[in-house]
Amino acid sequence: MHDYSRRGLLKATAAAGAGAVVLPGVAAAEAPGESAATEGAEGAKCKPAKLTGRIVRPDDPGYASASLGWDELFTHYPLVIVFAQNTQDVVNALTWARQHDVALRVRSGRHSLEGWSNVDNGIVIDISELKSVHIDTASRIATVGAGLSQLEAVTTLAKKDLAVTTGTEGTVGLSGATLGGGFGFLTRYLGMACDSLVGAEVVVASGAECAKVVRADLDHNSDLLWALRGAGNGNFGIVTSLTYKAAPLKSVTYVQAMWKGIDDLHGVFDAWQRTAPTADNRLGTQVEIHKNQILLFAVLAEGTPEEANELLAPILSVGDPQVSVQVGNWGDIYARFQVPTAAEPANWKFFSQFTRKPFPETAISLIAAFMQDAPTVDSNFFTQAFGGAVRKSPRGGTAFPHRDALFYSEPGAGWGTRTGQPGVCDPLTPQAQAWIAEFSQALRPYVNGAYVNVPNIGMQDWETAYWGHNFDRLRKIKAKYDPRNVFQYEQSIPPAFC
């Protein structure tokens, strides 16, 4: 059977399957500490910086691929791209950008959904090659380079029967997902991804044109740690490593169900929204609605197929779904349902939203009507159950405000064929963008808030939509760590000085 994921095809086959752990084939050089940073007092000037690391410029053969993001809808032409190999490369790149007065952007997994991790005529500081991993199995503390993808993080931790929350798509950068909040199949069991973040190494602007390395944890710059937990993407500095408190996880039960067509939508969706957010905290579920089918995906942590079927019975009893159940190591199962980027549509647009009350029948009817008119089979309405551990904040708190949500959802449009080349226009773009905008507008009476990892450039009150009452505090923290507003983009947090 064909199983569509939110941004591609989820593979239907998933097989079961102390000290430092280093990803194979990747150099794991330790990043320099604060002593290696370029220091600069207020107003002082630094020595002229030189770019280090793997440098890609417009006349280099790999420039086109190096400048292209996952969502090919956006095209930018940076002046230079620096693929940092260690923290000092990041310090040098940030200092160089400030000394030459050029715009800068930070990039890891290239999944910025409005193209904001790239910039024209500026510098892109890419940390995707910072791949070091150290796991202390006794304390369950994992310190990883900020360049890990979610797939690399999940599979590496799973080899030690450990886990942290991640999203479902493996090519997304772990740091980007975590710093915006981060949720997926383990959210109800372990909380948000940012809840497990206990420390970070961050390169920040210093003085008039310098850069330095700081540590953010509960004992050092704890206000910065709070801000990084939900608002850390490109706002305060460049995160080069992340430290997590991982949880033990030996086995999961993975369930997939598919209903042909969408005739059963009302029954399936209503049963899901009234049971999934209040079920056993070990159960994480998502529902995806396409124009030709309804899909349910569920992960039960440390549970049996019998337990999973019992918990999902109210949903699976609707209609006649095709159901498959697999048991195994979380890393193995996660890896098996990934899809190569080349197999996904080139262009995407999403609208993020949170729901605090069950959708009434009229809202579900709206979803059905729009999905029947979807521009492509890849377009979908995606939901993820909240509740469970999401409702409890970790020690030190987080900037993520949507803990009382019943579920998260997003209508999404995917279209076009990947070319690997920037600047390719698709004739379906106007239709797809109009459809997704109308869909989102129609659902506004039933939703509120938005998710910063799935931004929308056209949103008016984005400050409170992303961060609610936390925005004022975030502005003050911004003023402390980036008073000159070095790190800015279309919806970045501005500093507050009063």
CSV table of C-alpha atoms in Angstrom, one decimal:
chain,number,residue,atom,x,y,z
A,1,MET,CA,0.0,0.0,0.0
A,2,HIS,CA,1.1,3.6,-0.5
A,3,ASP,CA,1.6,5.5,2.7
A,4,TYR,CA,2.1,9.3,2.3
A,5,SER,CA,4.0,11.2,4.9
A,6,ARG,CA,3.6,14.9,5.5
A,7,ARG,CA,6.5,15.7,3.1
A,8,GLY,CA,6.8,12.5,1.1
A,9,LEU,CA,6.2,8.8,1.4
A,10,LEU,CA,6.5,7.0,4.7
A,11,LYS,CA,7.9,3.6,4.0
A,12,ALA,CA,5.6,0.8,5.1
A,13,THR,CA,8.4,-1.6,6.0
A,14,ALA,CA,10.1,-1.2,9.3
A,15,ALA,CA,12.3,-4.0,10.6
A,16,ALA,CA,13.0,-4.8,14.2
A,17,GLY,CA,16.2,-4.8,14.7
A,18,ALA,CA,29.1,3.0,27.9
A,19,GLY,CA,31.3,5.7,26.9
A,20,ALA,CA,31.8,7.7,23.7
A,21,VAL,CA,30.0,7.0,20.4
A,22,VAL,CA,31.2,8.6,17.2
A,23,LEU,CA,29.3,8.5,14.0
A,24,PRO,CA,31.1,6.3,11.5
A,25,GLY,CA,33.1,8.1,8.8
A,26,VAL,CA,32.7,11.5,10.4
A,27,ALA,CA,35.6,13.4,12.1
A,28,ALA,CA,34.7,14.1,15.7
A,29,ALA,CA,37.2,16.7,16.6
A,30,GLU,CA,36.4,18.4,19.9
A,31,ALA,CA,35.2,22.0,19.4
A,32,PRO,CA,37.4,24.6,21.2
A,33,GLY,CA,36.2,26.0,24.4
A,34,GLU,CA,35.8,29.6,25.3
A,35,SER,CA,39.5,30.2,25.5
A,36,ALA,CA,39.7,29.7,21.7
A,37,ALA,CA,37.1,32.3,21.0
A,38,THR,CA,37.9,35.8,19.7
A,39,GLU,CA,37.2,38.1,22.7
A,40,GLY,CA,36.3,41.8,22.3
A,41,ALA,CA,35.4,44.4,24.8
A,42,GLU,CA,32.6,46.8,24.0
A,43,GLY,CA,33.9,49.0,21.2
A,44,ALA,CA,37.2,47.1,20.8
A,45,LYS,CA,38.3,45.9,17.5
A,46,CYS,CA,39.5,42.3,16.7
A,47,LYS,CA,42.3,41.2,14.5
A,48,PRO,CA,41.2,40.9,10.8
A,49,ALA,CA,39.4,37.6,10.6
A,50,LYS,CA,40.0,34.9,7.9
A,51,LEU,CA,37.4,32.4,6.8
A,52,THR,CA,38.3,28.9,7.7
A,53,GLY,CA,36.5,25.6,7.2
A,54,ARG,CA,35.2,24.3,3.9
A,55,ILE,CA,34.6,27.5,1.8
A,56,VAL,CA,32.2,27.6,-1.2
A,57,ARG,CA,32.0,30.7,-3.4
A,58,PRO,CA,29.9,31.5,-6.5
A,59,ASP,CA,32.7,30.4,-8.9
A,60,ASP,CA,33.2,27.0,-7.3
A,61,PRO,CA,31.7,23.9,-9.1
A,62,GLY,CA,29.6,22.9,-6.0
A,63,TYR,CA,28.0,26.3,-5.5
A,64,ALA,CA,24.6,25.6,-7.0
A,65,SER,CA,24.0,22.5,-4.8
A,66,ALA,CA,25.6,24.2,-1.7
A,67,SER,CA,23.2,27.1,-2.0
A,68,LEU,CA,20.0,25.1,-2.5
A,69,GLY,CA,17.7,24.3,0.4
A,70,TRP,CA,15.4,21.4,0.9
A,71,ASP,CA,12.4,23.5,-0.2
A,72,GLU,CA,13.3,24.5,-3.7
A,73,LEU,CA,10.6,27.1,-3.8
A,74,PHE,CA,13.2,29.6,-2.5
A,75,THR,CA,16.3,30.7,-4.3
A,76,HIS,CA,19.1,32.7,-2.9
A,77,TYR,CA,22.7,33.6,-4.0
A,78,PRO,CA,25.0,34.0,-1.0
A,79,LEU,CA,28.4,35.7,-1.3
A,80,VAL,CA,30.1,32.8,0.4
A,81,ILE,CA,29.1,29.6,2.3
A,82,VAL,CA,31.2,28.4,5.1
A,83,PHE,CA,30.8,24.8,6.1
A,84,ALA,CA,32.3,24.9,9.6
A,85,GLN,CA,34.5,22.0,10.7
A,86,ASN,CA,34.8,23.1,14.3
A,87,THR,CA,33.7,25.9,16.6
A,88,GLN,CA,36.6,28.1,15.8
A,89,ASP,CA,35.5,28.2,12.1
A,90,VAL,CA,32.2,29.6,13.3
A,91,VAL,CA,33.9,32.2,15.5
A,92,ASN,CA,36.0,33.2,12.5
A,93,ALA,CA,33.0,33.4,10.1
A,94,LEU,CA,30.9,35.5,12.5
A,95,THR,CA,33.8,37.9,13.1
A,96,TRP,CA,34.5,38.1,9.4
A,97,ALA,CA,30.8,38.9,8.6
A,98,ARG,CA,30.8,41.7,11.2
A,99,GLN,CA,34.1,43.2,10.0
A,100,HIS,CA,32.9,43.2,6.4
A,101,ASP,CA,29.4,44.4,7.3
A,102,VAL,CA,27.6,41.6,5.4
A,103,ALA,CA,24.3,39.9,6.1
A,104,LEU,CA,24.6,36.5,7.7
A,105,ARG,CA,22.4,33.5,8.1
A,106,VAL,CA,22.9,30.2,10.0
A,107,ARG,CA,22.1,26.8,8.5
A,108,SER,CA,22.1,23.2,9.5
A,109,GLY,CA,19.5,20.8,7.9
A,110,ARG,CA,18.4,23.3,5.1
A,111,HIS,CA,14.7,22.8,6.1
A,112,SER,CA,14.0,26.5,6.7
A,113,LEU,CA,10.4,26.5,5.5
A,114,GLU,CA,10.5,30.2,4.4
A,115,GLY,CA,14.1,30.0,3.1
A,116,TRP,CA,15.4,32.1,5.9
A,117,SER,CA,18.6,30.1,6.4
A,118,ASN,CA,19.9,31.5,3.2
A,119,VAL,CA,20.6,35.1,2.0
A,120,ASP,CA,21.5,37.0,-1.1
A,121,ASN,CA,25.0,38.7,-1.2
A,122,GLY,CA,25.8,37.6,2.4
A,123,ILE,CA,27.4,34.8,4.3
A,124,VAL,CA,25.8,31.5,5.1
A,125,ILE,CA,27.4,29.8,8.1
A,126,ASP,CA,26.6,26.2,7.7
A,127,ILE,CA,27.1,23.9,10.8
A,128,SER,CA,25.9,20.7,9.2
A,129,GLU,CA,29.4,19.1,9.3
A,130,LEU,CA,29.7,19.4,13.0
A,131,LYS,CA,29.0,15.8,13.7
A,132,SER,CA,30.7,14.8,16.9
A,133,VAL,CA,28.8,12.6,19.4
A,134,HIS,CA,29.7,11.7,22.9
A,135,ILE,CA,27.3,9.6,25.0
A,136,ASP,CA,27.8,8.9,28.7
A,137,THR,CA,25.5,5.9,29.2
A,138,ALA,CA,25.8,5.9,33.0
A,139,SER,CA,24.4,9.4,33.3
A,140,ARG,CA,22.4,9.2,30.0
A,141,ILE,CA,24.0,12.6,28.9
A,142,ALA,CA,24.6,13.0,25.2
A,143,THR,CA,26.6,15.9,23.8
A,144,VAL,CA,26.4,16.2,20.0
A,145,GLY,CA,27.6,18.5,17.3
A,146,ALA,CA,24.9,20.8,16.0
A,147,GLY,CA,25.2,19.4,12.5
A,148,LEU,CA,23.5,16.1,13.3
A,149,SER,CA,20.4,15.2,11.4
A,150,GLN,CA,17.5,13.8,13.2
A,151,LEU,CA,18.1,10.4,11.6
A,152,GLU,CA,21.7,10.4,12.8
A,153,ALA,CA,20.7,11.4,16.3
A,154,VAL,CA,17.9,8.8,16.6
A,155,THR,CA,19.9,5.9,15.2
A,156,THR,CA,23.1,6.7,17.2
A,157,LEU,CA,21.2,7.0,20.5
A,158,ALA,CA,19.1,3.9,19.8
A,159,LYS,CA,22.2,1.8,19.6
A,160,LYS,CA,22.6,2.5,23.3
A,161,ASP,CA,18.8,2.0,23.9
A,162,LEU,CA,18.4,5.7,24.5
A,163,ALA,CA,16.2,8.4,22.9
A,164,VAL,CA,15.2,12.0,22.9
A,165,THR,CA,12.2,13.5,21.1
A,166,THR,CA,12.7,14.3,17.4
A,167,GLY,CA,10.5,15.0,14.5
A,168,THR,CA,9.6,12.3,12.1
A,169,GLU,CA,11.7,13.4,9.1
A,170,GLY,CA,15.3,12.3,9.3
A,171,THR,CA,16.9,14.9,7.0
A,172,VAL,CA,15.8,17.7,9.3
A,173,GLY,CA,18.6,19.2,11.4
A,174,LEU,CA,18.4,18.1,15.0
A,175,SER,CA,19.5,21.5,16.3
A,176,GLY,CA,16.9,23.4,14.3
A,177,ALA,CA,14.1,21.1,15.4
A,178,THR,CA,15.2,21.2,19.0
A,179,LEU,CA,15.7,25.0,19.2
A,180,GLY,CA,12.2,25.7,17.9
A,181,GLY,CA,10.6,23.3,20.4
A,182,GLY,CA,10.6,19.9,18.5
A,183,PHE,CA,7.9,17.3,18.6
A,184,GLY,CA,7.2,13.9,17.1
A,185,PHE,CA,6.1,10.4,18.0
A,186,LEU,CA,7.8,10.5,21.4
A,187,THR,CA,6.5,13.9,22.5
A,188,ARG,CA,3.7,12.6,24.7
A,189,TYR,CA,6.2,10.2,26.3
A,190,LEU,CA,9.3,12.4,26.7
A,191,GLY,CA,8.0,15.9,26.2
A,192,MET,CA,9.2,18.4,23.7
A,193,ALA,CA,12.7,18.0,22.2
A,194,CYS,CA,13.8,21.2,23.9
A,195,ASP,CA,12.7,19.8,27.2
A,196,SER,CA,15.6,17.3,27.1
A,197,LEU,CA,18.1,20.1,26.2
A,198,VAL,CA,20.3,20.7,29.3
A,199,GLY,CA,23.1,22.6,27.7
A,200,ALA,CA,24.5,24.3,24.6
A,201,GLU,CA,27.7,25.8,23.3
A,202,VAL,CA,26.9,29.1,21.5
A,203,VAL,CA,28.9,31.5,19.4
A,204,VAL,CA,27.6,35.0,20.1
A,205,ALA,CA,28.5,38.5,18.9
A,206,SER,CA,30.9,40.4,21.2
A,207,GLY,CA,31.7,44.1,21.2
A,208,ALA,CA,31.7,46.1,18.0
A,209,GLU,CA,32.9,43.4,15.6
A,210,CYS,CA,34.0,40.3,17.5
A,211,ALA,CA,32.7,36.9,18.5
A,212,LYS,CA,33.0,34.6,21.5
A,213,VAL,CA,31.9,31.3,22.7
A,214,VAL,CA,29.6,31.0,25.7
A,215,ARG,CA,28.0,28.0,27.6
A,216,ALA,CA,24.3,28.0,28.3
A,217,ASP,CA,23.1,25.6,30.9
A,218,LEU,CA,21.3,25.7,34.3
A,219,ASP,CA,24.4,27.0,36.0
A,220,HIS,CA,25.8,29.3,33.3
A,221,ASN,CA,23.7,31.8,31.3
A,222,SER,CA,20.5,30.0,32.3
A,223,ASP,CA,18.3,32.7,30.8
A,224,LEU,CA,19.9,31.9,27.4
A,225,LEU,CA,19.2,28.2,27.9
A,226,TRP,CA,15.6,29.1,28.5
A,227,ALA,CA,15.4,31.2,25.3
A,228,LEU,CA,17.2,28.5,23.3
A,229,ARG,CA,14.5,26.0,24.4
A,230,GLY,CA,11.9,27.1,21.8
A,231,ALA,CA,13.3,30.4,20.3
A,232,GLY,CA,16.9,29.6,19.6
A,233,ASN,CA,16.9,29.4,15.8
A,234,GLY,CA,19.0,32.3,14.5
A,235,ASN,CA,18.0,34.7,17.2
A,236,PHE,CA,20.8,34.9,19.8
A,237,GLY,CA,23.8,33.2,18.4
A,238,ILE,CA,25.1,30.1,16.6
A,239,VAL,CA,24.7,26.9,18.5
A,240,THR,CA,27.6,24.6,17.8
A,241,SER,CA,26.8,21.7,20.2
A,242,LEU,CA,23.9,20.6,22.2
A,243,THR,CA,23.8,18.5,25.4
A,244,TYR,CA,20.7,16.3,26.1
A,245,LYS,CA,19.5,14.3,29.0
A,246,ALA,CA,18.4,11.1,27.1
A,247,ALA,CA,15.8,8.6,28.3
A,248,PRO,CA,16.0,4.8,28.2
A,249,LEU,CA,14.1,3.2,25.3
A,250,LYS,CA,14.6,-0.4,24.3
A,251,SER,CA,11.7,-1.1,22.0
A,252,VAL,CA,8.6,0.4,20.3
A,253,THR,CA,5.5,-0.9,18.6
A,254,TYR,CA,4.8,0.8,15.4
A,255,VAL,CA,1.3,0.8,13.8
A,256,GLN,CA,0.2,2.0,10.4
A,257,ALA,CA,-3.4,2.1,9.3
A,258,MET,CA,-4.8,3.2,5.9
A,259,TRP,CA,-8.4,4.0,4.9
A,260,LYS,CA,-9.0,4.2,1.2
A,261,GLY,CA,-10.7,7.4,0.2
A,262,ILE,CA,-11.9,9.9,2.8
A,263,ASP,CA,-15.4,8.7,3.3
A,264,ASP,CA,-14.5,7.7,6.9
A,265,LEU,CA,-12.9,11.0,7.7
A,266,HIS,CA,-15.5,12.2,10.2
A,267,GLY,CA,-15.4,9.0,12.2
A,268,VAL,CA,-11.6,8.5,12.1
A,269,PHE,CA,-10.7,12.1,12.9
A,270,ASP,CA,-13.3,12.6,15.7
A,271,ALA,CA,-12.3,9.3,17.3
A,272,TRP,CA,-8.6,10.3,17.1
A,273,GLN,CA,-9.0,13.8,18.5
A,274,ARG,CA,-11.1,12.6,21.4
A,275,THR,CA,-8.8,9.7,22.5
A,276,ALA,CA,-5.2,10.2,21.3
A,277,PRO,CA,-4.4,13.4,23.3
A,278,THR,CA,-5.5,11.7,26.6
A,279,ALA,CA,-4.3,8.2,26.0
A,280,ASP,CA,-1.4,6.4,27.7
A,281,ASN,CA,1.5,8.8,27.6
A,282,ARG,CA,3.6,6.2,25.9
A,283,LEU,CA,1.4,6.5,22.7
A,284,GLY,CA,2.3,9.0,20.1
A,285,THR,CA,0.1,9.4,17.0
A,286,GLN,CA,-0.3,11.4,13.9
A,287,VAL,CA,-3.1,11.5,11.3
A,288,GLU,CA,-2.6,12.5,7.7
A,289,ILE,CA,-5.4,13.2,5.3
A,290,HIS,CA,-4.8,13.1,1.6
A,291,LYS,CA,-7.3,13.4,-1.3
A,292,ASN,CA,-7.3,9.7,-1.8
A,293,GLN,CA,-6.7,8.2,1.6
A,294,ILE,CA,-6.5,8.7,5.4
A,295,LEU,CA,-3.4,7.5,7.3
A,296,LEU,CA,-2.8,6.9,10.9
A,297,PHE,CA,0.7,6.4,12.3
A,298,ALA,CA,1.3,5.4,15.9
A,299,VAL,CA,4.3,4.6,18.1
A,300,LEU,CA,3.9,2.9,21.5
A,301,ALA,CA,7.1,3.2,23.6
A,302,GLU,CA,8.0,0.1,25.5
A,303,GLY,CA,4.7,-1.5,24.6
A,304,THR,CA,3.3,-4.6,22.9
A,305,PRO,CA,1.1,-4.9,19.8
A,306,GLU,CA,-1.8,-6.0,22.0
A,307,GLU,CA,-1.5,-2.8,24.1
A,308,ALA,CA,-1.2,-0.7,20.9
A,309,ASN,CA,-4.3,-2.3,19.4
A,310,GLU,CA,-6.3,-1.8,22.6
A,311,LEU,CA,-5.3,1.9,22.8
A,312,LEU,CA,-6.1,2.5,19.1
A,313,ALA,CA,-9.3,0.5,19.1
A,314,PRO,CA,-11.7,3.5,19.0
A,315,ILE,CA,-10.0,4.7,15.8
A,316,LEU,CA,-9.3,1.4,14.1
A,317,SER,CA,-12.9,0.3,14.7
A,318,VAL,CA,-14.0,3.0,12.2
A,319,GLY,CA,-14.5,1.6,8.7
A,320,ASP,CA,-12.2,-1.1,7.4
A,321,PRO,CA,-8.6,0.1,7.5
A,322,GLN,CA,-5.6,-1.9,6.4
A,323,VAL,CA,-3.4,-2.2,9.4
A,324,SER,CA,0.2,-3.3,9.9
A,325,VAL,CA,2.1,-3.7,13.2
A,326,GLN,CA,5.8,-4.0,13.8
A,327,VAL,CA,8.0,-4.2,16.9
A,328,GLY,CA,11.6,-3.3,17.2
A,329,ASN,CA,14.4,-0.9,18.1
A,330,TRP,CA,13.3,2.7,17.7
A,331,GLY,CA,16.4,3.5,15.6
A,332,ASP,CA,15.7,0.7,13.1
A,333,ILE,CA,12.0,1.5,12.8
A,334,TYR,CA,12.7,5.3,12.4
A,335,ALA,CA,15.3,4.6,9.7
A,336,ARG,CA,13.0,2.3,7.7
A,337,PHE,CA,10.2,4.9,7.2
A,338,GLN,CA,12.4,7.6,5.9
A,339,VAL,CA,12.2,8.7,2.3
A,340,PRO,CA,15.1,10.0,0.2
A,341,THR,CA,14.9,13.7,-0.5
A,342,ALA,CA,15.1,13.0,-4.2
A,343,ALA,CA,11.7,11.2,-4.0
A,344,GLU,CA,9.9,14.2,-2.4
A,345,PRO,CA,8.3,17.1,-4.2
A,346,ALA,CA,10.5,20.1,-4.8
A,347,ASN,CA,8.2,22.8,-3.4
A,348,TRP,CA,6.3,23.0,-0.2
A,349,LYS,CA,4.1,25.4,1.8
A,350,PHE,CA,2.7,24.8,5.2
A,351,PHE,CA,0.6,26.7,7.7
A,352,SER,CA,1.1,25.7,11.4
A,353,GLN,CA,-1.6,25.9,14.0
A,354,PHE,CA,-2.5,24.6,17.5
A,355,THR,CA,-5.9,23.4,18.7
A,356,ARG,CA,-7.2,23.5,22.3
A,357,LYS,CA,-10.7,22.2,21.7
A,358,PRO,CA,-11.9,19.3,19.5
A,359,PHE,CA,-12.8,20.2,15.9
A,360,PRO,CA,-16.6,20.4,15.5
A,361,GLU,CA,-18.2,18.6,12.5
A,362,THR,CA,-18.1,21.8,10.4
A,363,ALA,CA,-14.3,22.0,10.7
A,364,ILE,CA,-13.8,18.3,9.7
A,365,SER,CA,-16.1,19.0,6.8
A,366,LEU,CA,-13.9,21.9,5.7
A,367,ILE,CA,-10.9,19.6,5.8
A,368,ALA,CA,-12.7,17.0,3.6
A,369,ALA,CA,-13.7,19.7,1.1
A,370,PHE,CA,-10.3,21.2,0.7
A,371,MET,CA,-8.5,17.8,0.5
A,372,GLN,CA,-10.9,16.7,-2.3
A,373,ASP,CA,-9.7,19.8,-4.2
A,374,ALA,CA,-6.0,19.4,-3.3
A,375,PRO,CA,-3.6,20.4,-6.1
A,376,THR,CA,-1.5,17.2,-5.7
A,377,VAL,CA,-1.6,13.8,-4.0
A,378,ASP,CA,1.4,15.0,-1.9
A,379,SER,CA,-0.7,17.8,-0.4
A,380,ASN,CA,-2.2,16.9,3.0
A,381,PHE,CA,-3.6,17.8,6.3
A,382,PHE,CA,-1.2,16.7,9.1
A,383,THR,CA,-1.9,16.4,12.8
A,384,GLN,CA,0.1,15.3,15.9
A,385,ALA,CA,-1.5,14.5,19.3
A,386,PHE,CA,-0.2,16.6,22.2
A,387,GLY,CA,-1.0,16.1,25.9
A,388,GLY,CA,0.9,13.7,28.1
A,389,ALA,CA,4.5,14.9,29.0
A,390,VAL,CA,4.1,18.1,26.9
A,391,ARG,CA,2.1,19.6,29.7
A,392,LYS,CA,5.0,19.5,32.1
A,393,SER,CA,7.9,22.0,31.7
A,394,PRO,CA,11.5,20.9,32.5
A,395,ARG,CA,13.6,22.4,35.2
A,396,GLY,CA,14.5,25.9,34.2
A,397,GLY,CA,11.5,26.2,31.9
A,398,THR,CA,11.3,26.8,28.2
A,399,ALA,CA,10.2,29.5,25.8
A,400,PHE,CA,7.8,27.1,24.0
A,401,PRO,CA,4.3,28.3,25.1
A,402,HIS,CA,1.8,25.8,23.5
A,403,ARG,CA,1.8,23.2,26.2
A,404,ASP,CA,-2.0,23.2,26.7
A,405,ALA,CA,-2.7,22.3,23.0
A,406,LEU,CA,-4.9,19.3,22.3
A,407,PHE,CA,-3.1,18.7,19.1
A,408,TYR,CA,-1.0,20.4,16.4
A,409,SER,CA,-2.0,20.5,12.8
A,410,GLU,CA,-0.9,22.0,9.5
A,411,PRO,CA,-2.4,22.0,6.0
A,412,GLY,CA,0.4,21.5,3.6
A,413,ALA,CA,0.9,21.7,-0.2
A,414,GLY,CA,3.7,19.8,-2.0
A,415,TRP,CA,4.3,20.0,-5.7
A,416,GLY,CA,7.0,20.0,-8.4
A,417,THR,CA,9.9,17.7,-9.4
A,418,ARG,CA,13.3,18.2,-7.9
A,419,THR,CA,15.9,19.5,-10.3
A,420,GLY,CA,18.8,20.2,-7.9
A,421,GLN,CA,19.1,23.6,-9.6
A,422,PRO,CA,18.1,27.0,-8.2
A,423,GLY,CA,15.7,29.3,-9.9
A,424,VAL,CA,13.4,26.8,-11.6
A,425,CYS,CA,9.8,28.0,-11.7
A,426,ASP,CA,6.9,25.5,-11.6
A,427,PRO,CA,3.6,26.4,-13.3
A,428,LEU,CA,1.6,24.8,-10.5
A,429,THR,CA,3.0,27.2,-7.9
A,430,PRO,CA,0.2,29.9,-8.0
A,431,GLN,CA,-2.6,27.2,-7.7
A,432,ALA,CA,-0.9,25.4,-4.8
A,433,GLN,CA,-0.2,28.6,-2.9
A,434,ALA,CA,-3.7,29.9,-3.4
A,435,TRP,CA,-5.2,26.5,-2.2
A,436,ILE,CA,-3.0,26.4,1.0
A,437,ALA,CA,-3.8,30.1,1.8
A,438,GLU,CA,-7.5,29.6,1.5
A,439,PHE,CA,-7.4,26.3,3.4
A,440,SER,CA,-5.6,28.0,6.3
A,441,GLN,CA,-7.9,31.0,6.3
A,442,ALA,CA,-11.0,28.7,6.4
A,443,LEU,CA,-9.7,26.9,9.6
A,444,ARG,CA,-8.9,30.1,11.5
A,445,PRO,CA,-12.0,30.0,13.7
A,446,TYR,CA,-10.9,26.6,15.1
A,447,VAL,CA,-7.2,27.1,15.7
A,448,ASN,CA,-4.8,29.6,17.3
A,449,GLY,CA,-1.1,30.1,17.7
A,450,ALA,CA,1.6,29.0,15.3
A,451,TYR,CA,4.8,26.9,15.5
A,452,VAL,CA,8.1,28.8,14.9
A,453,ASN,CA,9.7,25.8,13.1
A,454,VAL,CA,6.8,26.1,10.5
A,455,PRO,CA,6.7,29.9,10.0
A,456,ASN,CA,4.5,31.9,7.7
A,457,ILE,CA,5.9,35.1,6.3
A,458,GLY,CA,2.4,36.6,5.8
A,459,MET,CA,1.3,36.2,9.5
A,460,GLN,CA,0.6,39.5,11.1
A,461,ASP,CA,0.9,38.8,14.9
A,462,TRP,CA,3.7,36.3,14.5
A,463,GLU,CA,5.4,37.4,17.8
A,464,THR,CA,2.6,36.2,20.0
A,465,ALA,CA,1.5,33.4,17.7
A,466,TYR,CA,4.9,31.7,18.1
A,467,TRP,CA,5.8,32.7,21.7
A,468,GLY,CA,2.7,34.1,23.4
A,469,HIS,CA,3.4,35.9,26.7
A,470,ASN,CA,7.1,34.9,26.5
A,471,PHE,CA,7.9,37.4,23.7
A,472,ASP,CA,8.7,40.3,26.0
A,473,ARG,CA,11.1,38.2,28.0
A,474,LEU,CA,12.8,36.9,24.8
A,475,ARG,CA,13.3,40.5,23.7
A,476,LYS,CA,15.1,41.3,26.9
A,477,ILE,CA,17.3,38.2,26.6
A,478,LYS,CA,18.0,39.3,23.0
A,479,ALA,CA,19.2,42.7,24.2
A,480,LYS,CA,21.6,41.0,26.7
A,481,TYR,CA,23.2,38.6,24.2
A,482,ASP,CA,22.8,40.4,20.9
A,483,PRO,CA,22.2,44.1,21.6
A,484,ARG,CA,23.4,45.1,18.1
A,485,ASN,CA,20.9,42.8,16.5
A,486,VAL,CA,23.5,40.9,14.5
A,487,PHE,CA,21.3,37.9,14.2
A,488,GLN,CA,18.3,39.0,12.3
A,489,TYR,CA,15.9,37.8,9.6
A,490,GLU,CA,12.4,38.5,8.5
A,491,GLN,CA,10.8,37.3,11.8
A,492,SER,CA,13.7,37.4,14.2
A,493,ILE,CA,13.3,38.6,17.8
A,494,PRO,CA,14.3,42.3,18.1
A,495,PRO,CA,16.2,43.5,21.2
A,496,ALA,CA,14.4,45.5,24.0
A,497,PHE,CA,16.2,48.1,25.9
A,498,CYS,CA,13.6,49.3,28.4
